[in-house]
PDB file of C-alpha atoms in Angstrom:
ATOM      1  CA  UNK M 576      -5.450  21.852  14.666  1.00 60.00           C
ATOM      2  CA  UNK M 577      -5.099  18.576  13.037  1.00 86.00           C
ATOM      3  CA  UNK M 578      -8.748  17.429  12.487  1.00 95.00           C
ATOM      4  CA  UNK M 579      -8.783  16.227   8.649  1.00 97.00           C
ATOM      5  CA  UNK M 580      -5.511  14.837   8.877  1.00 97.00           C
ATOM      6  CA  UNK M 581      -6.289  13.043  12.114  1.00 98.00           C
ATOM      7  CA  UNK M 582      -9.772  11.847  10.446  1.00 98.00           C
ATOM      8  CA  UNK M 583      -6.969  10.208   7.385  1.00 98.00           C
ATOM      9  CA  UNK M 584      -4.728   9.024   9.865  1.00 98.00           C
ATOM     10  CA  UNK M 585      -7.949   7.094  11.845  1.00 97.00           C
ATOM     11  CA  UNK M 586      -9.049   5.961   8.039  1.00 98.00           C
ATOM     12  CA  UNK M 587      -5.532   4.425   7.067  1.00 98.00           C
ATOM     13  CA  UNK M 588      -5.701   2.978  10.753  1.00 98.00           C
ATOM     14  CA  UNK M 589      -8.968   1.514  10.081  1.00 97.00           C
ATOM     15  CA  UNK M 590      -8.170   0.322   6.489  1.00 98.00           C
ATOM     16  CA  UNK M 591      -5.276  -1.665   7.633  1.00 98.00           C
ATOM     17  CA  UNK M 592      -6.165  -3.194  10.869  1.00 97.00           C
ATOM     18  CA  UNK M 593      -9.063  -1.653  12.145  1.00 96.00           C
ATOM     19  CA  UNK M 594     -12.894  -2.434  11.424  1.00 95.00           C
ATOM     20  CA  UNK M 595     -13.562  -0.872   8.199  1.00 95.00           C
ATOM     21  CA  UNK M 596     -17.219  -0.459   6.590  1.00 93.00           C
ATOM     22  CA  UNK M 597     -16.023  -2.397   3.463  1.00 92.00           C
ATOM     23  CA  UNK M 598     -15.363  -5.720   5.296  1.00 93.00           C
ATOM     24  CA  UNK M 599     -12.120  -7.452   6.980  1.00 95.00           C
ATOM     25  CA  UNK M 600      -9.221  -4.876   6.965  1.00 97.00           C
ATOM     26  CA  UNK M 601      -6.349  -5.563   4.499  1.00 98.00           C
ATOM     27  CA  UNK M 602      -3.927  -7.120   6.251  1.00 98.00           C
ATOM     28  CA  UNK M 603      -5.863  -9.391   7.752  1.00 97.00           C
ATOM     29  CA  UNK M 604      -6.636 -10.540   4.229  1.00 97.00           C
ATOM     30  CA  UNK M 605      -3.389 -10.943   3.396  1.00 97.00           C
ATOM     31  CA  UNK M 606      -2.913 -13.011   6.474  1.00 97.00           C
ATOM     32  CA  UNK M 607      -5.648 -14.940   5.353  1.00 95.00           C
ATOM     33  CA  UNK M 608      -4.142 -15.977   1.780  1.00 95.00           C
ATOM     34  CA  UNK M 609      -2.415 -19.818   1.515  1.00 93.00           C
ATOM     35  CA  UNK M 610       1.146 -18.910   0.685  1.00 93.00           C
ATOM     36  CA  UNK M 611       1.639 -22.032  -1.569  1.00 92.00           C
ATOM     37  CA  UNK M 612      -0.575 -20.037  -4.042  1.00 95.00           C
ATOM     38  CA  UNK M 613       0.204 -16.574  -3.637  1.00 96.00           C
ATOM     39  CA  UNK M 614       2.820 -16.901  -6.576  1.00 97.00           C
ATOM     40  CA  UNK M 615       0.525 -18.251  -9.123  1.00 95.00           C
ATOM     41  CA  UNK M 616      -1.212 -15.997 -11.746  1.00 94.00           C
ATOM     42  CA  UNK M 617      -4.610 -16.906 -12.398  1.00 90.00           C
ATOM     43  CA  UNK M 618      -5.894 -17.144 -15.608  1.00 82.00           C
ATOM     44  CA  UNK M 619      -6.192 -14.021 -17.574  1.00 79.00           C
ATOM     45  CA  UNK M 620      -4.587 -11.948 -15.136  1.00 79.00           C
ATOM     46  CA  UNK M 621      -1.159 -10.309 -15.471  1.00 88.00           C
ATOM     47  CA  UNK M 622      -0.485 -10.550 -12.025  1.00 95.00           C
ATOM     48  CA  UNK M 623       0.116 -12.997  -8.510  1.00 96.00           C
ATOM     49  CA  UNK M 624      -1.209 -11.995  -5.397  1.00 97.00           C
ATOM     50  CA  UNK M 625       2.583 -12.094  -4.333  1.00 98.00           C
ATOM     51  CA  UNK M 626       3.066  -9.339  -7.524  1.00 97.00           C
ATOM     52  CA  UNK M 627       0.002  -7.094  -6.196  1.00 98.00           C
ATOM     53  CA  UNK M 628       1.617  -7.308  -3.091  1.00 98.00           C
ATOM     54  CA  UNK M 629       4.810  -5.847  -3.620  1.00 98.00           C
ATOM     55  CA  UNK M 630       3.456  -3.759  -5.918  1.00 98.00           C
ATOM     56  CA  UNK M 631       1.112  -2.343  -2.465  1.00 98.00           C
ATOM     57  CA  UNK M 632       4.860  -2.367  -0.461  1.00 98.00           C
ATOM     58  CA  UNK M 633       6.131   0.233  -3.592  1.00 97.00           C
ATOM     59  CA  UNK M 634       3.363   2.415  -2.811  1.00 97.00           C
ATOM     60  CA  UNK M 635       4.079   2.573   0.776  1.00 98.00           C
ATOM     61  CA  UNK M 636       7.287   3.299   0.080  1.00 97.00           C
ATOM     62  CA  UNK M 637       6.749   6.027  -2.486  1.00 97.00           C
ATOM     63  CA  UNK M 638       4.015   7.380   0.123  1.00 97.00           C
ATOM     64  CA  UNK M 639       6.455   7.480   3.167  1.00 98.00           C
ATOM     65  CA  UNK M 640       9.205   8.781   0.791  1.00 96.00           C
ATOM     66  CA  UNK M 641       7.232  11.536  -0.349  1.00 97.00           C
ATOM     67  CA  UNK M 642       6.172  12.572   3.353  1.00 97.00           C
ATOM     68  CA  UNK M 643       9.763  12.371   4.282  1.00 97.00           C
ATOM     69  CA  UNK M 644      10.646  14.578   1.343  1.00 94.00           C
ATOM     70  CA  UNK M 645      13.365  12.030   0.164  1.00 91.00           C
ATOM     71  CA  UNK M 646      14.558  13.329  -2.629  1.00 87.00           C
ATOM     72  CA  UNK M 647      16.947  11.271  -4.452  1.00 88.00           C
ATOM     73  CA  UNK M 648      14.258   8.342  -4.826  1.00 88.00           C
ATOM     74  CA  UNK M 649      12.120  10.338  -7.636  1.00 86.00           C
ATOM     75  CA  UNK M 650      10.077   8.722  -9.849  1.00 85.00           C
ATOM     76  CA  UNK M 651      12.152   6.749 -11.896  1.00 89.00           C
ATOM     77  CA  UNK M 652      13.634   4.869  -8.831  1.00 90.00           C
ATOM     78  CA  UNK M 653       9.743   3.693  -8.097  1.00 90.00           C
ATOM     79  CA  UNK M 654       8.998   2.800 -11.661  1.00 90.00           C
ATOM     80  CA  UNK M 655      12.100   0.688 -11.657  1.00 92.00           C
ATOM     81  CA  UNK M 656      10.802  -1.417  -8.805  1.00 92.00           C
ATOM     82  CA  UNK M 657       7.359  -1.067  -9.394  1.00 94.00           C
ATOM     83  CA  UNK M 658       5.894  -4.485 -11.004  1.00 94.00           C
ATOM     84  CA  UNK M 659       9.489  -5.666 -10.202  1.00 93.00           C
ATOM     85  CA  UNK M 660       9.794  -9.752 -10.460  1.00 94.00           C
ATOM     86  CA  UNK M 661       9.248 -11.379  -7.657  1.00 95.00           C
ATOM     87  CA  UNK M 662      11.049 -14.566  -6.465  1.00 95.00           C
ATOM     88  CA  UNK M 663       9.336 -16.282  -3.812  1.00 96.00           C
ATOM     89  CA  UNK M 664      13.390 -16.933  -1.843  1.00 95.00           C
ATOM     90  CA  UNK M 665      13.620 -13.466  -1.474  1.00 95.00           C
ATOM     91  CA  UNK M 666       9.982 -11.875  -1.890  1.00 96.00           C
ATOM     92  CA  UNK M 667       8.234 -14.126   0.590  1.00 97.00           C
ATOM     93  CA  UNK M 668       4.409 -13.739   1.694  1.00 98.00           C
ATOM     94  CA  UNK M 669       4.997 -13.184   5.277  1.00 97.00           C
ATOM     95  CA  UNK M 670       7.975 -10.767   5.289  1.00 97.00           C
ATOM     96  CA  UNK M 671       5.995  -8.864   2.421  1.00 98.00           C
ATOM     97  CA  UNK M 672       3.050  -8.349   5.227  1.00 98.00           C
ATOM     98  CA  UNK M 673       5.427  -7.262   7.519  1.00 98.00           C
ATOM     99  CA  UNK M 674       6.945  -4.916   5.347  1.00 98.00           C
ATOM    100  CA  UNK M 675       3.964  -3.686   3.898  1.00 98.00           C
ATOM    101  CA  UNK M 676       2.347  -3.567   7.782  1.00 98.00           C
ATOM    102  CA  UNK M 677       5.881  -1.552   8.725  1.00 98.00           C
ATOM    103  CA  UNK M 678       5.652   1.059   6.115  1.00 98.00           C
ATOM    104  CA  UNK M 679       2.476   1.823   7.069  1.00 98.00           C
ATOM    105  CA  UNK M 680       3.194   2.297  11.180  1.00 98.00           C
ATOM    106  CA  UNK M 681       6.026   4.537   9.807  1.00 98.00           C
ATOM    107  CA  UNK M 682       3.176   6.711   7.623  1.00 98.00           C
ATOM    108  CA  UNK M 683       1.056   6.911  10.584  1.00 98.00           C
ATOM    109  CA  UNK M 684       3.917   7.481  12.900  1.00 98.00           C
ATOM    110  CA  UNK M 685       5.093  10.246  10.867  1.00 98.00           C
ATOM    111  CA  UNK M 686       1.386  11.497   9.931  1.00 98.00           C
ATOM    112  CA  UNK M 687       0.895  12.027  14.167  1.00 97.00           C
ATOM    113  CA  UNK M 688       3.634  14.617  14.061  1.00 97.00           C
ATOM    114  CA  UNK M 689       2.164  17.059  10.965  1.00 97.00           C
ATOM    115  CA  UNK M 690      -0.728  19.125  11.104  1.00 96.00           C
ATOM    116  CA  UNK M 691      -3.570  19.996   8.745  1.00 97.00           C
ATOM    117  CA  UNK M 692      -1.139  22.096   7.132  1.00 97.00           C
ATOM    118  CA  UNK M 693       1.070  19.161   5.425  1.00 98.00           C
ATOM    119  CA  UNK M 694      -2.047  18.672   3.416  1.00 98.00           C
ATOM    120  CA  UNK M 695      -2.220  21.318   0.728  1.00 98.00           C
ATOM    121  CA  UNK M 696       1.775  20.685   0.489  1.00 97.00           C
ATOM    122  CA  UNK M 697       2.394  19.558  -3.223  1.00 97.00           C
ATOM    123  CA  UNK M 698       3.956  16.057  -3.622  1.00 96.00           C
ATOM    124  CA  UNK M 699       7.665  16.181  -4.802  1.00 94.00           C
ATOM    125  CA  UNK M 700       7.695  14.655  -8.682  1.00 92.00           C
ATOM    126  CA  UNK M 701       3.740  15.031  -9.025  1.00 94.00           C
ATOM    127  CA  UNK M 702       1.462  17.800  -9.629  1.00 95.00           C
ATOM    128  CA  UNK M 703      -1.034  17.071  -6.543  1.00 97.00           C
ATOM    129  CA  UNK M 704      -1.320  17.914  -2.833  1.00 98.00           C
ATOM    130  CA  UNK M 705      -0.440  15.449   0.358  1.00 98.00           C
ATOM    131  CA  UNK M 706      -4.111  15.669   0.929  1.00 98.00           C
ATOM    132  CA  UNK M 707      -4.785  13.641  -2.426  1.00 98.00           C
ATOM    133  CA  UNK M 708      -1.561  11.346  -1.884  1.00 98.00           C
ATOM    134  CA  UNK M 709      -2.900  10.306   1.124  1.00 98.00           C
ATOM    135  CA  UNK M 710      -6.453   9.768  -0.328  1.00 98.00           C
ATOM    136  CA  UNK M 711      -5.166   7.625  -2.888  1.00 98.00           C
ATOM    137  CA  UNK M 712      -2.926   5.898  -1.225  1.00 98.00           C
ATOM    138  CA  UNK M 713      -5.721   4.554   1.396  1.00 98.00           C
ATOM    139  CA  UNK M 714      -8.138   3.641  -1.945  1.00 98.00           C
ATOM    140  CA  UNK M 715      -5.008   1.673  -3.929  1.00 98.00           C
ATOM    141  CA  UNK M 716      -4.827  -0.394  -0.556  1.00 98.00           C
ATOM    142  CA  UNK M 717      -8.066  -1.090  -0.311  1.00 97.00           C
ATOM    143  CA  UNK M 718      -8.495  -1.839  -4.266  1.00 97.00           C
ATOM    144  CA  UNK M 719      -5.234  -4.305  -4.564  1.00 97.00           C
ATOM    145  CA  UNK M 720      -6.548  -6.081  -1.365  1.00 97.00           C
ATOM    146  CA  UNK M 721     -10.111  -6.806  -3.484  1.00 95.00           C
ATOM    147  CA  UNK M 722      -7.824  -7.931  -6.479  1.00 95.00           C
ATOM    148  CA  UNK M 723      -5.830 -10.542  -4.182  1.00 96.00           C
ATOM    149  CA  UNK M 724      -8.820 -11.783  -2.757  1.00 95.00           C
ATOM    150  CA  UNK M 725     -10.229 -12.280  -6.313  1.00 93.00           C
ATOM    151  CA  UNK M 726      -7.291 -13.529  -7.533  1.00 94.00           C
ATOM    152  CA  UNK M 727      -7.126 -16.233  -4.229  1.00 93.00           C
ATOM    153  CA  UNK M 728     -10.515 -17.604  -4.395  1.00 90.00           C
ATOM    154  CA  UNK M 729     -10.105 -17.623  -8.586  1.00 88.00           C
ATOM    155  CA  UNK M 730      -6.764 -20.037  -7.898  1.00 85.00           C
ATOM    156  CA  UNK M 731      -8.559 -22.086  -5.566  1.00 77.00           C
ATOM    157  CA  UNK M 732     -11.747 -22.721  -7.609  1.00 72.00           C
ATOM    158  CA  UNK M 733      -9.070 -23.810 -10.428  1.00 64.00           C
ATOM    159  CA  UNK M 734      -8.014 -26.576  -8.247  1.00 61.00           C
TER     160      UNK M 734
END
């Protein structure tokens, strides 16, 4: 049976483009943000919404890597394009949703085939279980999707 890992499949479902208890589901807040301002940094913060972002599309990657059990991309590979620069020809706003939204039907995708069993699996490179991936994973969206929003309305007000 597959009843905690369909409950984290329904949860990432939810989180992404379903009706979650927090609010509006994350990528309908990104398809909310003005791209003319998505590369800016507002003040006192590191990083763009375009740069939390990308940074959301690494995690994906890393996360569907992992469940693959892709080997050759270990850590290092992720921390090398993890808080990569971003150039707005090649890293636009809307193909970044689209990756980030494709990643994620590829997660879920894959997630529908496993059972409850994948869970207690450990994650190649780390010293924790699928289950906690997964968990994290699902709390990093939700958290860099608050930062963008912040980091929107903060560019606009400085306007």
């Amino acid at each position: 049976m597959n009843k905690e890992l369909q409950y984290i499949i329904t949860t990432l479902q939810n989180t992404l483009d379903g009706e979650p208890w927090y609010g509006r589901p994350v990528i309908q807040l990104l398809q909310e943000a003005d791209p003319a301002v998505v590369y800016e940094k507002p003040a006192k913060n590191p990083h763009s919404p375009a740069d939390l972002l990308y940074h959301m599309i690494t995690w994906a990657e890393f996360t569907l890597m992992r469940l693959q059990g892709d080997k050759e991309k270990d850590d290092a590979w992720f921390d090398k394009i993890d808080w990569r620069p971003i150039d707005p020809a090649v890293h636009t706003w809307k193909e970044g949703i689209e990756q980030f939204r494709h990643l994620n039907q590829q997660i879920i995708a894959l997630l529908q085939t496993k059972d409850d069993s994948l869970l207690q699996e450990k994650v190649d490179f780390r010293e924790y279980n699928v289950r906690f991936l997964l968990h994290g994973y699902i709390q990093h969206n939700i958290y860099h999707a608050g930062q963008i929003v912040y980091a929107l309305k903060s560019l606009v007000k400085a306007k």
